[in-house]
């Protein structure tokens, strides 16, 4: 699958939550888009990723 | 012949002088500015001169201020800016700067949302004054904006924004600005807006702490209606605090993105 423009090899069926853990990202501070669709935070544990998916993750850091 | 008096076209007789116009139009003016310079001696006017009459401390009328903004922005731009409503979530270093820039360009209406009060530690980067310490940020900012441009409509809400009230709070705005400090609040607002208000543009920010290079701060278009400002890496934490210059750089990237969206420029 493609994550933020880079190819990444993960087992078929990896959930969004597992991907975030793998990347060391906090599920509370990100916006996740799979194939141009924003994934609701409540679905991170359900949505399974496919090898053909294109995933964009925007992480927020503190300060303002 | 024609001159510009207080930014508006004004017809005068050939050979007319500055002080004669003042005595006619605004005899109580104590300052006469001609083409950018304060003048103390009466001067003959030439075609196209720009003359401004000022009475110290006087609030300009809506018409006068409007004339000034039209002259500075070109009329087409001003019309659009005046019709726009912008919602700002969070009135800290980002939000207070963004609100002030938008008020200066004559934005139609601002909806300002924050639950916090002004603390002494805010003064290192937020646009509040010592006299505002302890005051709700919404009320303090309303006061500051009134002093800058009293004709901007300002609505304030003292609420903590979360998934339960975001949709309701922003349903009537044209553009949403994310100006929180906390990364969870940032993500929750952006996620909720992208989900529930997908037709509204949102301009968010992430990464503006410290005194790293100016030029690392950039505006990116992440998605159709989602813009993100910042360097993406400079997190506010002990040893790397938020400071006025860089926060204001990011804030004004956001404010200019809002302005560009208002006039129909959707690319960054």
mmCIF file of C-alpha atoms in Angstrom, chain B residues 79-196:
data_model
loop_
_atom_site.group_PDB
_atom_site.id
_atom_site.type_symbol
_atom_site.label_atom_id
_atom_site.label_comp_id
_atom_site.label_asym_id
_atom_site.label_seq_id
_atom_site.Cartn_x
_atom_site.Cartn_y
_atom_site.Cartn_z
ATOM 1 C CA UNK B 79 -17.128 43.661 -1.457
ATOM 2 C CA UNK B 80 -16.227 39.983 -1.121
ATOM 3 C CA UNK B 81 -14.308 40.439 2.125
ATOM 4 C CA UNK B 82 -17.198 42.379 3.618
ATOM 5 C CA UNK B 83 -19.669 39.616 2.855
ATOM 6 C CA UNK B 84 -17.569 36.851 4.417
ATOM 7 C CA UNK B 85 -18.145 35.178 7.775
ATOM 8 C CA UNK B 86 -15.182 33.379 9.341
ATOM 9 C CA UNK B 87 -15.245 31.145 12.415
ATOM 10 C CA UNK B 88 -12.078 30.972 14.542
ATOM 11 C CA UNK B 89 -11.646 28.040 16.935
ATOM 12 C CA UNK B 90 -9.191 28.992 19.662
ATOM 13 C CA UNK B 91 -8.095 32.529 20.507
ATOM 14 C CA UNK B 92 -4.489 32.024 21.550
ATOM 15 C CA UNK B 93 -1.359 32.961 19.630
ATOM 16 C CA UNK B 94 -2.828 31.896 16.313
ATOM 17 C CA UNK B 95 -6.473 32.907 16.767
ATOM 18 C CA UNK B 96 -5.854 36.370 18.255
ATOM 19 C CA UNK B 97 -3.452 37.272 15.419
ATOM 20 C CA UNK B 98 -5.745 35.875 12.725
ATOM 21 C CA UNK B 99 -8.768 37.766 14.080
ATOM 22 C CA UNK B 100 -6.827 41.039 14.087
ATOM 23 C CA UNK B 101 -5.579 40.625 10.500
ATOM 24 C CA UNK B 102 -9.070 39.766 9.302
ATOM 25 C CA UNK B 103 -10.571 42.745 11.155
ATOM 26 C CA UNK B 104 -7.996 45.062 9.568
ATOM 27 C CA UNK B 105 -8.973 43.964 6.071
ATOM 28 C CA UNK B 106 -12.626 44.646 6.897
ATOM 29 C CA UNK B 107 -14.008 41.138 7.200
ATOM 30 C CA UNK B 108 -17.816 41.101 7.472
ATOM 31 C CA UNK B 109 -18.269 38.885 10.481
ATOM 32 C CA UNK B 110 -16.144 36.863 12.894
ATOM 33 C CA UNK B 111 -17.363 34.089 15.147
ATOM 34 C CA UNK B 112 -14.800 33.768 17.940
ATOM 35 C CA UNK B 113 -14.763 30.632 20.053
ATOM 36 C CA UNK B 114 -12.713 29.939 23.180
ATOM 37 C CA UNK B 115 -13.502 29.004 26.792
ATOM 38 C CA UNK B 116 -10.272 30.308 28.281
ATOM 39 C CA UNK B 117 -9.258 33.459 30.163
ATOM 40 C CA UNK B 118 -6.175 35.585 29.476
ATOM 41 C CA UNK B 119 -3.233 34.488 31.640
ATOM 42 C CA UNK B 120 0.038 36.381 32.164
ATOM 43 C CA UNK B 121 1.937 33.647 30.277
ATOM 44 C CA UNK B 122 -0.179 34.323 27.175
ATOM 45 C CA UNK B 123 1.280 37.789 26.691
ATOM 46 C CA UNK B 124 4.508 36.460 25.127
ATOM 47 C CA UNK B 125 2.692 35.775 21.865
ATOM 48 C CA UNK B 126 -1.015 36.469 22.074
ATOM 49 C CA UNK B 127 -2.435 39.871 21.155
ATOM 50 C CA UNK B 128 -3.838 40.682 24.597
ATOM 51 C CA UNK B 129 -2.797 43.472 26.965
ATOM 52 C CA UNK B 130 -1.859 43.422 30.642
ATOM 53 C CA UNK B 131 -5.264 44.926 31.457
ATOM 54 C CA UNK B 132 -6.964 41.837 29.960
ATOM 55 C CA UNK B 133 -5.424 39.361 32.437
ATOM 56 C CA UNK B 134 -8.243 37.301 33.952
ATOM 57 C CA UNK B 135 -10.762 38.341 31.296
ATOM 58 C CA UNK B 136 -12.391 35.827 28.947
ATOM 59 C CA UNK B 137 -10.390 35.754 25.704
ATOM 60 C CA UNK B 138 -13.593 36.175 23.715
ATOM 61 C CA UNK B 139 -14.397 39.421 25.549
ATOM 62 C CA UNK B 140 -10.824 40.740 25.515
ATOM 63 C CA UNK B 141 -10.501 40.128 21.782
ATOM 64 C CA UNK B 142 -13.900 41.679 21.092
ATOM 65 C CA UNK B 143 -12.625 44.831 22.822
ATOM 66 C CA UNK B 144 -9.375 44.872 20.807
ATOM 67 C CA UNK B 145 -11.203 44.343 17.509
ATOM 68 C CA UNK B 146 -13.644 47.145 18.331
ATOM 69 C CA UNK B 147 -10.676 49.478 18.757
ATOM 70 C CA UNK B 148 -9.259 48.443 15.358
ATOM 71 C CA UNK B 149 -12.378 48.248 13.217
ATOM 72 C CA UNK B 150 -15.671 48.884 14.987
ATOM 73 C CA UNK B 151 -17.664 47.843 11.923
ATOM 74 C CA UNK B 152 -16.733 44.167 11.975
ATOM 75 C CA UNK B 153 -19.602 42.101 13.371
ATOM 76 C CA UNK B 154 -18.251 39.955 16.179
ATOM 77 C CA UNK B 155 -20.053 37.016 17.726
ATOM 78 C CA UNK B 156 -18.431 35.184 20.646
ATOM 79 C CA UNK B 157 -18.991 31.760 22.156
ATOM 80 C CA UNK B 158 -17.428 30.685 25.430
ATOM 81 C CA UNK B 159 -17.520 26.966 24.901
ATOM 82 C CA UNK B 160 -15.116 24.065 24.807
ATOM 83 C CA UNK B 161 -15.416 22.746 21.266
ATOM 84 C CA UNK B 162 -15.684 19.002 20.758
ATOM 85 C CA UNK B 163 -17.487 16.516 18.553
ATOM 86 C CA UNK B 164 -20.819 17.427 20.163
ATOM 87 C CA UNK B 165 -20.928 21.143 19.260
ATOM 88 C CA UNK B 166 -18.560 21.715 16.327
ATOM 89 C CA UNK B 167 -21.180 21.277 13.613
ATOM 90 C CA UNK B 168 -23.650 23.623 15.321
ATOM 91 C CA UNK B 169 -20.971 26.249 16.029
ATOM 92 C CA UNK B 170 -19.770 26.560 12.433
ATOM 93 C CA UNK B 171 -22.824 25.853 10.316
ATOM 94 C CA UNK B 172 -23.280 29.496 9.299
ATOM 95 C CA UNK B 173 -19.657 30.393 8.546
ATOM 96 C CA UNK B 174 -18.023 30.463 5.107
ATOM 97 C CA UNK B 175 -14.567 29.391 6.284
ATOM 98 C CA UNK B 176 -13.368 27.660 9.465
ATOM 99 C CA UNK B 177 -10.013 28.407 11.080
ATOM 100 C CA UNK B 178 -8.429 25.859 13.435
ATOM 101 C CA UNK B 179 -6.298 27.816 15.895
ATOM 102 C CA UNK B 180 -6.042 25.506 18.891
ATOM 103 C CA UNK B 181 -2.944 24.721 20.916
ATOM 104 C CA UNK B 182 -3.740 21.114 21.812
ATOM 105 C CA UNK B 183 -3.063 18.527 19.070
ATOM 106 C CA UNK B 184 -6.054 16.368 20.079
ATOM 107 C CA UNK B 185 -8.386 19.349 19.773
ATOM 108 C CA UNK B 186 -6.829 20.194 16.385
ATOM 109 C CA UNK B 187 -7.400 16.668 15.074
ATOM 110 C CA UNK B 188 -10.921 16.449 16.481
ATOM 111 C CA UNK B 189 -11.969 19.730 14.870
ATOM 112 C CA UNK B 190 -10.469 18.896 11.485
ATOM 113 C CA UNK B 191 -11.891 15.345 11.489
ATOM 114 C CA UNK B 192 -15.342 16.573 12.481
ATOM 115 C CA UNK B 193 -15.397 19.341 9.872
ATOM 116 C CA UNK B 194 -14.181 17.036 7.071
ATOM 117 C CA UNK B 195 -16.922 14.589 8.054
ATOM 118 C CA UNK B 196 -19.891 16.709 8.989
#
